Short mmCIF file of C-alpha atoms and ligand atoms in Angstrom, two decimals:
data_model
loop_
_atom_site.label_atom_id
_atom_site.label_comp_id
_atom_site.label_asym_id
_atom_site.label_seq_id
_atom_site.Cartn_x
_atom_site.Cartn_y
_atom_site.Cartn_z
CA UNK A 101 29.97 6.70 -214.41
CA UNK A 102 29.30 3.09 -214.41
CA UNK A 103 26.39 0.90 -212.89
CA UNK A 104 27.35 -2.62 -211.93
CA UNK A 105 25.50 -5.72 -210.37
CA UNK A 106 26.41 -5.63 -206.68
CA UNK A 107 25.94 -9.28 -206.38
CA UNK A 108 29.01 -9.91 -208.44
CA UNK A 109 32.23 -10.27 -206.85
CA UNK A 110 34.19 -8.82 -209.78
CA UNK A 111 31.73 -5.77 -208.94
CA UNK A 112 33.42 -5.36 -205.37
CA UNK A 113 36.87 -5.76 -206.98
CA UNK A 114 36.28 -2.86 -209.31
CA UNK A 115 34.87 -0.94 -206.47
CA UNK A 116 37.89 -1.42 -204.11
CA UNK A 117 39.98 -0.28 -207.10
CA UNK A 118 37.75 2.90 -207.38
CA UNK A 119 38.16 3.91 -203.67
CA UNK A 120 41.84 2.99 -203.47
CA UNK A 121 42.43 5.26 -206.18
CA UNK A 122 40.65 7.99 -204.18
CA UNK A 123 37.10 7.91 -206.36
CA UNK A 124 33.84 7.76 -204.97
CA UNK A 125 31.13 4.66 -205.04
CA UNK A 126 27.69 4.80 -204.61
CA UNK A 127 26.74 1.70 -202.59
CA UNK A 128 23.53 0.09 -200.83
CA UNK A 129 22.80 -0.03 -197.23
CA UNK A 130 19.67 -0.88 -195.45
CA UNK A 131 18.68 2.25 -194.93
CA UNK A 132 19.45 4.67 -198.10
CA UNK A 133 22.31 4.36 -200.69
CA UNK A 134 25.55 6.01 -199.56
CA UNK A 135 28.09 7.84 -201.13
CA UNK A 136 31.45 6.46 -200.28
CA UNK A 137 35.10 7.33 -200.13
CA UNK A 138 38.12 5.87 -198.57
CA UNK A 139 37.70 7.89 -194.93
CA UNK A 140 41.41 7.88 -194.43
CA UNK A 141 41.86 9.93 -197.99
CA UNK A 142 41.39 13.32 -197.71
CA UNK A 143 41.22 14.41 -201.47
CA UNK A 144 38.85 11.52 -202.12
CA UNK A 145 36.47 12.68 -198.94
CA UNK A 146 36.74 16.34 -200.92
CA UNK A 147 35.04 14.60 -203.74
CA UNK A 148 32.42 13.21 -201.92
CA UNK A 149 31.52 16.91 -200.55
CA UNK A 150 31.92 18.20 -204.29
CA UNK A 151 29.81 15.47 -205.91
CA UNK A 152 26.85 16.19 -203.89
CA UNK A 153 26.94 19.85 -203.56
CA UNK A 154 27.40 19.74 -199.66
CA UNK A 155 28.61 22.50 -197.56
CA UNK A 156 31.90 21.40 -195.74
CA UNK A 157 30.16 22.33 -192.25
CA UNK A 158 28.18 19.12 -192.39
CA UNK A 159 29.89 16.30 -191.02
CA UNK A 160 29.94 12.54 -192.61
CA UNK A 161 29.17 9.60 -190.95
CA UNK A 162 32.23 6.52 -191.05
CA UNK A 163 30.74 3.07 -191.97
CA UNK A 164 32.51 0.08 -190.44
CA UNK A 165 32.72 -3.53 -190.66
CA UNK A 166 33.14 -4.58 -187.07
CA UNK A 167 33.37 -2.89 -183.75
CA UNK A 168 36.83 -3.08 -183.38
CA UNK A 169 37.17 -0.91 -186.57
CA UNK A 170 34.44 1.63 -184.66
CA UNK A 171 36.65 1.81 -181.56
CA UNK A 172 39.69 2.60 -183.58
CA UNK A 173 37.63 5.50 -184.50
CA UNK A 174 36.94 6.69 -181.10
CA UNK A 175 38.47 8.22 -178.40
CA UNK A 176 37.79 5.83 -175.53
CA UNK A 177 34.18 4.02 -175.78
CA UNK A 178 31.92 4.23 -172.92
CA UNK A 179 30.15 1.03 -171.67
CA UNK A 180 26.77 2.38 -173.17
CA UNK A 181 28.24 2.68 -176.50
CA UNK A 182 29.36 -1.12 -176.32
CA UNK A 183 26.02 -1.97 -175.56
CA UNK A 184 24.25 -0.24 -178.19
CA UNK A 185 26.73 -1.53 -180.73
CA UNK A 186 26.11 -5.03 -179.49
CA UNK A 187 22.24 -4.80 -179.52
CA UNK A 188 21.95 -2.65 -182.47
CA UNK A 189 24.79 -3.50 -185.13
CA UNK A 190 25.03 -4.10 -187.76
CA UNK A 191 21.89 -1.84 -188.25
CA UNK A 192 20.28 1.59 -188.78
CA UNK A 193 21.99 3.27 -185.64
CA UNK A 194 25.05 5.86 -186.09
CA UNK A 195 26.87 6.46 -182.78
CA UNK A 196 28.57 10.03 -182.03
CA UNK A 197 31.63 10.20 -179.93
CA UNK A 198 34.99 12.13 -179.29
CA UNK A 199 37.18 11.04 -182.41
CA UNK A 200 40.62 9.93 -182.19
CA UNK A 201 43.27 12.04 -183.36
CA UNK A 202 43.81 10.04 -186.57
CA UNK A 203 40.11 10.76 -187.93
CA UNK A 204 40.25 13.50 -190.71
CA UNK A 205 38.95 17.08 -189.89
CA UNK A 206 37.11 17.06 -193.14
CA UNK A 207 35.26 13.99 -192.08
CA UNK A 208 34.03 15.56 -189.01
CA UNK A 209 33.60 19.10 -190.22
CA UNK A 210 35.95 20.15 -187.61
CA UNK A 211 34.00 18.61 -184.63
CA UNK A 212 35.68 16.97 -182.08
CA UNK A 213 33.34 14.13 -182.47
CA UNK A 214 32.68 11.47 -185.18
CA UNK A 215 29.47 9.44 -186.33
CA UNK A 216 29.99 5.90 -186.79
CA UNK A 217 27.74 2.91 -187.93
CA UNK A 218 28.03 -0.53 -189.09
CA UNK A 219 25.28 -1.26 -191.80
CA UNK A 220 23.08 -4.32 -191.86
CA UNK A 221 23.82 -4.92 -195.61
CA UNK A 222 25.97 -7.81 -197.50
CA UNK A 223 27.33 -5.13 -199.94
CA UNK A 224 28.13 -2.58 -197.58
CA UNK A 225 30.14 -4.79 -195.12
CA UNK A 226 32.00 -6.78 -197.95
CA UNK A 227 32.88 -3.54 -199.66
CA UNK A 228 34.44 -2.15 -196.25
CA UNK A 229 36.10 -5.39 -195.55
CA UNK A 230 37.73 -5.72 -198.91
CA UNK A 231 38.91 -2.07 -198.62
CA UNK A 232 40.40 -2.90 -195.63
CA UNK A 233 39.74 0.77 -194.32
CA UNK A 234 36.49 2.85 -193.01
CA UNK A 235 34.17 4.21 -195.51
CA UNK A 236 33.24 7.96 -194.99
CA UNK A 237 29.83 8.18 -196.83
CA UNK A 238 26.79 10.07 -196.74
CA UNK A 239 23.41 9.57 -198.19
CA UNK A 240 23.90 9.66 -202.43
CA UNK A 241 21.66 12.49 -203.05
CA UNK A 242 22.21 16.04 -204.12
CA UNK A 243 22.70 18.21 -200.88
CA UNK A 244 19.30 18.66 -199.31
CA UNK A 245 17.23 16.66 -201.75
CA UNK A 246 15.11 13.39 -200.87
CA UNK A 247 17.67 10.52 -200.08
CA UNK A 248 18.24 7.93 -202.64
CA UNK A 249 17.04 4.26 -202.05
CA UNK A 250 17.51 2.74 -205.53
CA UNK A 251 20.53 2.79 -207.85
CA UNK A 252 18.40 4.89 -210.12
CA UNK A 253 17.82 7.53 -207.62
CA UNK A 254 21.54 7.62 -207.37
CA UNK A 255 21.90 8.06 -210.96
CA UNK A 256 19.35 10.90 -211.16
CA UNK A 257 20.95 13.08 -208.72
CA UNK A 258 24.67 12.46 -209.07
CA UNK A 259 24.99 10.85 -212.49
CA UNK A 260 28.60 11.48 -214.10
CA UNK A 261 29.51 13.03 -210.37
CA UNK A 262 30.00 9.37 -209.29
CA UNK A 263 32.73 6.70 -210.44
CA UNK A 264 30.76 3.81 -209.68
CA UNK A 265 27.21 2.78 -208.49
CA UNK A 266 27.04 -0.92 -207.09
CA UNK A 267 23.36 -1.40 -207.76
CA UNK A 268 21.96 -3.84 -205.07
CA UNK A 269 18.34 -3.25 -205.78
CA UNK A 270 15.70 -1.15 -203.36
CA UNK A 271 16.89 -0.40 -199.80
CA UNK A 272 15.06 -2.33 -197.25
CA UNK A 273 14.58 0.32 -194.34
CA UNK A 274 14.10 3.14 -196.45
CA UNK A 275 15.07 5.68 -194.02
CA UNK A 276 18.23 7.35 -193.02
CA UNK A 277 19.54 5.86 -189.46
CA UNK A 278 19.22 6.91 -186.01
CA UNK A 279 21.92 9.45 -184.87
CA UNK A 280 22.49 9.09 -181.15
CA UNK A 281 25.52 11.15 -179.40
CA UNK A 282 26.44 10.19 -176.01
CA UNK A 283 27.80 12.35 -173.70
CA UNK A 284 28.49 11.39 -169.79
CA UNK A 285 26.14 8.28 -170.13
CA UNK A 286 23.42 10.02 -171.73
CA UNK A 287 22.24 9.46 -175.12
CA UNK A 288 20.88 13.02 -177.30
CA UNK A 289 18.85 12.44 -180.34
CA UNK A 290 20.09 13.84 -183.22
CA UNK A 291 18.08 12.32 -185.80
CA UNK A 292 15.23 9.79 -185.49
CA UNK A 293 15.19 6.93 -187.31
CA UNK A 294 14.29 2.94 -187.68
CA UNK A 295 15.63 2.55 -184.10
CA UNK A 296 13.08 4.49 -182.29
CA UNK A 297 14.14 6.69 -178.87
CA UNK A 298 12.23 4.00 -176.77
CA UNK A 299 14.07 0.96 -178.06
CA UNK A 300 17.49 2.91 -177.26
CA UNK A 301 16.16 3.61 -173.63
CA UNK A 302 16.29 0.07 -172.63
CA UNK A 303 20.20 0.77 -172.97
CA UNK A 304 20.58 4.31 -171.72
CA UNK A 305 18.64 7.64 -170.87
CA UNK A 306 17.71 9.52 -174.28
CA UNK A 307 17.25 13.16 -174.53
CA UNK A 308 16.00 15.19 -177.44
CA UNK A 309 19.29 17.02 -178.74
CA UNK A 310 19.60 20.71 -177.64
CA UNK A 311 19.55 23.06 -180.64
CA UNK A 312 16.08 22.33 -181.41
CA UNK A 313 15.10 26.16 -180.51
CA UNK A 314 15.32 27.80 -184.09
CA UNK A 315 18.06 30.14 -182.57
CA UNK A 316 20.42 27.63 -181.34
CA UNK A 317 23.31 26.64 -183.28
CA UNK A 318 22.80 23.40 -184.62
CA UNK A 319 24.04 20.24 -183.04
CA UNK A 320 23.75 18.43 -186.42
CA UNK A 321 23.43 19.87 -189.44
CA UNK A 322 20.88 17.04 -190.37
CA UNK A 323 18.50 19.16 -188.02
CA UNK A 324 18.17 21.78 -190.57
CA UNK A 325 14.42 22.45 -190.92
CA UNK A 326 14.45 22.01 -194.86
CA UNK A 327 16.08 18.99 -195.62
CA UNK A 328 15.24 15.76 -197.25
CA UNK A 329 12.92 17.60 -199.45
CA UNK A 330 11.50 17.06 -203.01
CA UNK A 331 11.96 19.94 -205.55
CA UNK A 332 8.17 20.33 -205.98
CA UNK A 333 6.59 22.64 -203.18
CA UNK A 334 5.58 20.17 -200.49
CA UNK A 335 2.78 20.82 -197.72
CA UNK A 336 2.32 18.67 -194.61
CA UNK A 337 -1.64 18.36 -193.98
CA UNK A 338 -2.82 18.57 -190.38
CA UNK A 339 -5.22 16.01 -190.93
CA UNK A 340 -6.55 13.14 -193.03
CA UNK A 341 -7.13 14.05 -196.72
CA UNK A 342 -10.85 13.23 -196.18
CA UNK A 343 -11.18 15.26 -193.35
CA UNK A 344 -9.24 18.16 -195.54
CA UNK A 345 -11.56 18.28 -198.67
CA UNK A 346 -13.37 21.92 -197.57
CA UNK A 347 -9.77 23.59 -197.07
CA UNK A 348 -8.67 21.86 -199.99
CA UNK A 349 -11.29 23.20 -202.02
CA UNK A 350 -10.29 26.97 -200.46
CA UNK A 351 -6.68 26.23 -201.44
CA UNK A 352 -7.58 25.29 -205.23
CA UNK A 353 -9.59 28.47 -205.04
CA UNK A 354 -7.06 30.51 -203.66
CA UNK A 355 -4.51 29.14 -206.28
CA UNK A 356 -6.62 29.39 -209.19
CA UNK A 357 -7.28 32.99 -208.26
CA UNK A 358 -3.46 33.82 -208.28
CA UNK A 359 -2.30 31.67 -211.64
CA UNK A 360 -5.50 31.74 -213.64
CA UNK A 361 -5.09 27.63 -213.61
CA UNK A 362 -6.46 24.68 -211.35
CA UNK A 363 -3.39 23.61 -209.48
CA UNK A 364 -2.07 20.10 -210.22
CA UNK A 365 -1.89 18.45 -206.80
CA UNK A 366 -0.42 15.17 -205.68
CA UNK A 367 -1.02 13.35 -202.32
CA UNK A 368 1.21 11.14 -200.30
CA UNK A 369 -1.42 9.20 -198.50
CA UNK A 370 -0.98 6.47 -195.46
CA UNK A 371 -3.64 3.95 -194.82
CA UNK A 372 -7.10 3.29 -195.96
CA UNK A 373 -8.27 6.69 -198.03
CA UNK A 374 -11.49 7.87 -199.26
CA UNK A 375 -12.19 9.32 -202.70
CA UNK A 376 -9.43 11.37 -203.93
CA UNK A 377 -11.09 14.29 -205.80
CA UNK A 378 -9.42 16.95 -207.76
CA UNK A 379 -5.82 15.19 -207.57
CA UNK A 380 -3.25 14.23 -210.50
CA UNK A 381 -2.04 11.10 -208.53
CA UNK A 382 -2.01 9.81 -205.34
CA UNK A 383 0.70 7.80 -203.54
CA UNK A 384 -0.29 5.36 -200.86
CA UNK A 385 2.71 4.45 -198.52
CA UNK A 386 0.88 1.75 -197.02
CA UNK A 387 -2.62 0.94 -197.83
CA UNK A 388 -2.88 -1.46 -194.55
CA UNK A 389 -1.39 1.44 -192.36
CA UNK A 390 1.72 -0.58 -191.78
CA UNK A 391 4.77 2.01 -190.67
CA UNK A 392 7.32 -0.14 -191.60
CA UNK A 393 6.12 -0.33 -195.00
CA UNK A 394 5.05 3.51 -195.22
CA UNK A 395 8.92 4.05 -194.39
CA UNK A 396 10.57 1.83 -196.85
CA UNK A 397 8.19 3.58 -199.36
CA UNK A 398 8.75 7.25 -198.58
CA UNK A 399 11.27 8.09 -200.29
CA UNK A 400 10.77 6.39 -203.56
CA UNK A 401 6.84 7.69 -203.36
CA UNK A 402 8.19 11.34 -202.76
CA UNK A 403 10.64 11.05 -205.92
CA UNK A 404 7.80 9.68 -207.98
CA UNK A 405 5.67 12.66 -207.34
CA UNK A 406 8.43 14.86 -207.73
CA UNK A 407 8.81 14.00 -211.38
CA UNK A 408 5.21 14.68 -212.61
CA UNK A 409 5.55 18.39 -212.86
CA UNK A 410 2.90 19.14 -209.96
CA UNK A 411 2.20 22.70 -208.42
CA UNK A 412 2.51 21.17 -204.85
CA UNK A 413 2.36 17.77 -203.16
CA UNK A 414 0.10 17.20 -199.98
CA UNK A 415 1.37 14.75 -197.47
CA UNK A 416 -0.97 13.04 -194.86
CA UNK A 417 0.68 12.82 -191.47
CA UNK A 418 1.24 8.95 -190.25
CA UNK A 419 0.97 8.22 -186.51
CA UNK A 420 3.99 9.13 -184.30
CA UNK A 421 4.70 5.88 -182.81
CA UNK A 422 8.07 3.72 -183.53
CA UNK A 423 9.36 4.42 -186.97
CA UNK A 424 6.33 6.82 -187.40
CA UNK A 425 8.33 9.35 -185.28
CA UNK A 426 10.98 9.62 -188.26
CA UNK A 427 8.68 9.47 -191.05
CA UNK A 428 6.71 12.34 -189.71
CA UNK A 429 10.42 14.08 -189.04
CA UNK A 430 11.31 13.91 -192.65
CA UNK A 431 7.66 14.74 -193.89
CA UNK A 432 8.04 17.85 -191.53
CA UNK A 433 11.51 18.61 -192.81
CA UNK A 434 10.30 18.09 -196.57
CA UNK A 435 7.62 20.76 -195.96
CA UNK A 436 10.46 23.20 -194.34
CA UNK A 437 7.57 23.64 -191.64
CA UNK A 438 4.64 24.16 -193.91
CA UNK A 439 1.40 23.00 -192.69
CA UNK A 440 -1.62 23.10 -195.18
CA UNK A 441 -4.35 25.75 -195.03
CA UNK A 442 -5.36 29.18 -195.67
CA UNK A 443 -2.41 31.21 -197.30
CA UNK A 444 -0.02 28.56 -197.24
CA UNK A 445 0.52 28.64 -200.89
CA UNK A 446 0.86 32.51 -201.25
O1 LIG B 75 21.30 5.99 -193.05
C1 LIG B 75 22.27 6.89 -192.94
O2 LIG B 75 22.72 7.23 -191.82
C2 LIG B 75 22.75 7.01 -194.43
C3 LIG B 75 23.46 5.67 -194.93
C4 LIG B 75 24.39 5.92 -196.04
O3 LIG B 75 24.32 5.10 -193.88
N1 LIG B 75 23.75 8.40 -194.27
C5 LIG B 75 23.28 9.23 -194.01
O4 LIG B 75 24.29 10.21 -194.12
O5 LIG B 75 22.28 9.86 -193.92
P1 LIG B 75 24.08 11.82 -194.18
O6 LIG B 75 25.34 12.57 -194.28
O7 LIG B 75 22.96 12.19 -194.85
O8 LIG B 75 23.54 12.22 -192.85
C6 LIG B 75 24.43 12.04 -191.76
C7 LIG B 75 23.82 13.09 -190.59
C8 LIG B 75 23.93 14.35 -191.10
O9 LIG B 75 22.71 15.26 -190.45
C9 LIG B 75 24.99 14.83 -190.10
O10 LIG B 75 25.20 16.43 -190.12
C10 LIG B 75 25.20 14.15 -188.69
O11 LIG B 75 24.61 12.76 -189.41
N2 LIG B 75 26.40 13.86 -188.43
C11 LIG B 75 27.54 13.36 -188.87
N3 LIG B 75 28.39 13.33 -188.16
C12 LIG B 75 28.16 14.17 -186.96
C13 LIG B 75 29.12 14.79 -185.65
N4 LIG B 75 30.21 14.36 -185.69
N5 LIG B 75 27.92 15.36 -184.65
C14 LIG B 75 26.97 15.45 -184.88
N6 LIG B 75 26.05 15.08 -186.18
C15 LIG B 75 26.73 14.25 -187.19
MG1 LIG B 76 21.71 12.97 -195.82
#
């Protein structure tokens, strides 16, 4: 594995060579780093699944550098998809539509649809253009773990399993793209992201994805409850930490009774906070309460706390408006649905 400076033309040439040879390259996008393979090369795509330890039932997003390239992957393009692409591409929106026959089944995990996105990042776009083919790329993390927003995160997770990492600095958005499936002119939100449901509604009617009920088969494996999670036990707070101090004391006592030692606790906070007693570390996503800044910092803060050998991490909720909806989605998934309170830690 080699890490190279993505701003050098020589680095892009190297990356193209690796991709042409069937290798895998991690590259920056505006959302998170992707682990890319030539989408038309089955063996190369196979290596992506292996490197991430990703089950092959979870389909990949195909990245393109133009709307025309997206058309070649889809079978017929409804007017709503055209309008969405014109309005939001390049950008953090992935569009799911019936696939063209040429798209590999391995890429779509056997589904009749394919997810396509044009990233808003010079390195990603230059790389796809230079290769002259679409690039299949999931987020460059071990399956189920927190997504990477820097080259260092990719190295930590995947190390030698990647042939080359294009280091383009930290990602500006910091959260994975919005995933929208279009069926009969209606959009189904499979994953919230930086493009909000309300923004999408300016173009087409949007509904929550079916499959939210626990027993229903998942429409998109990214809807799985436990996902985007740190290795450390992660618990969502029902309210701000400063309003939770009484319950926190109870949790600490409960832990100490169980383990014989007080717990080492980390906090993921948002906005102005009160006194943070009995905490090992607190990471504030945005002191000024800016949700866009919080999204950018989220995964990096989660990874920082994850390295501190804590017993658990508590996360404050954020307002569910705009990108706050996507942040709360990731916090809920990282916690596997666990809300802090009595008995959470048993
Ligand atoms: O921002 C992003 O989307 C990043 C960057 C690298 O582009 N990529 C990313 O990929 O987050 P990944 O594989 O970690 O997440 C893709 C999500 C998964 O939840 C997957 O199940 C869903 O998209 N997906 C892919 N193809 C699909 C399809 N045909 N139908 C439904 N869901 C699909
Ligand atoms: Mg992912």
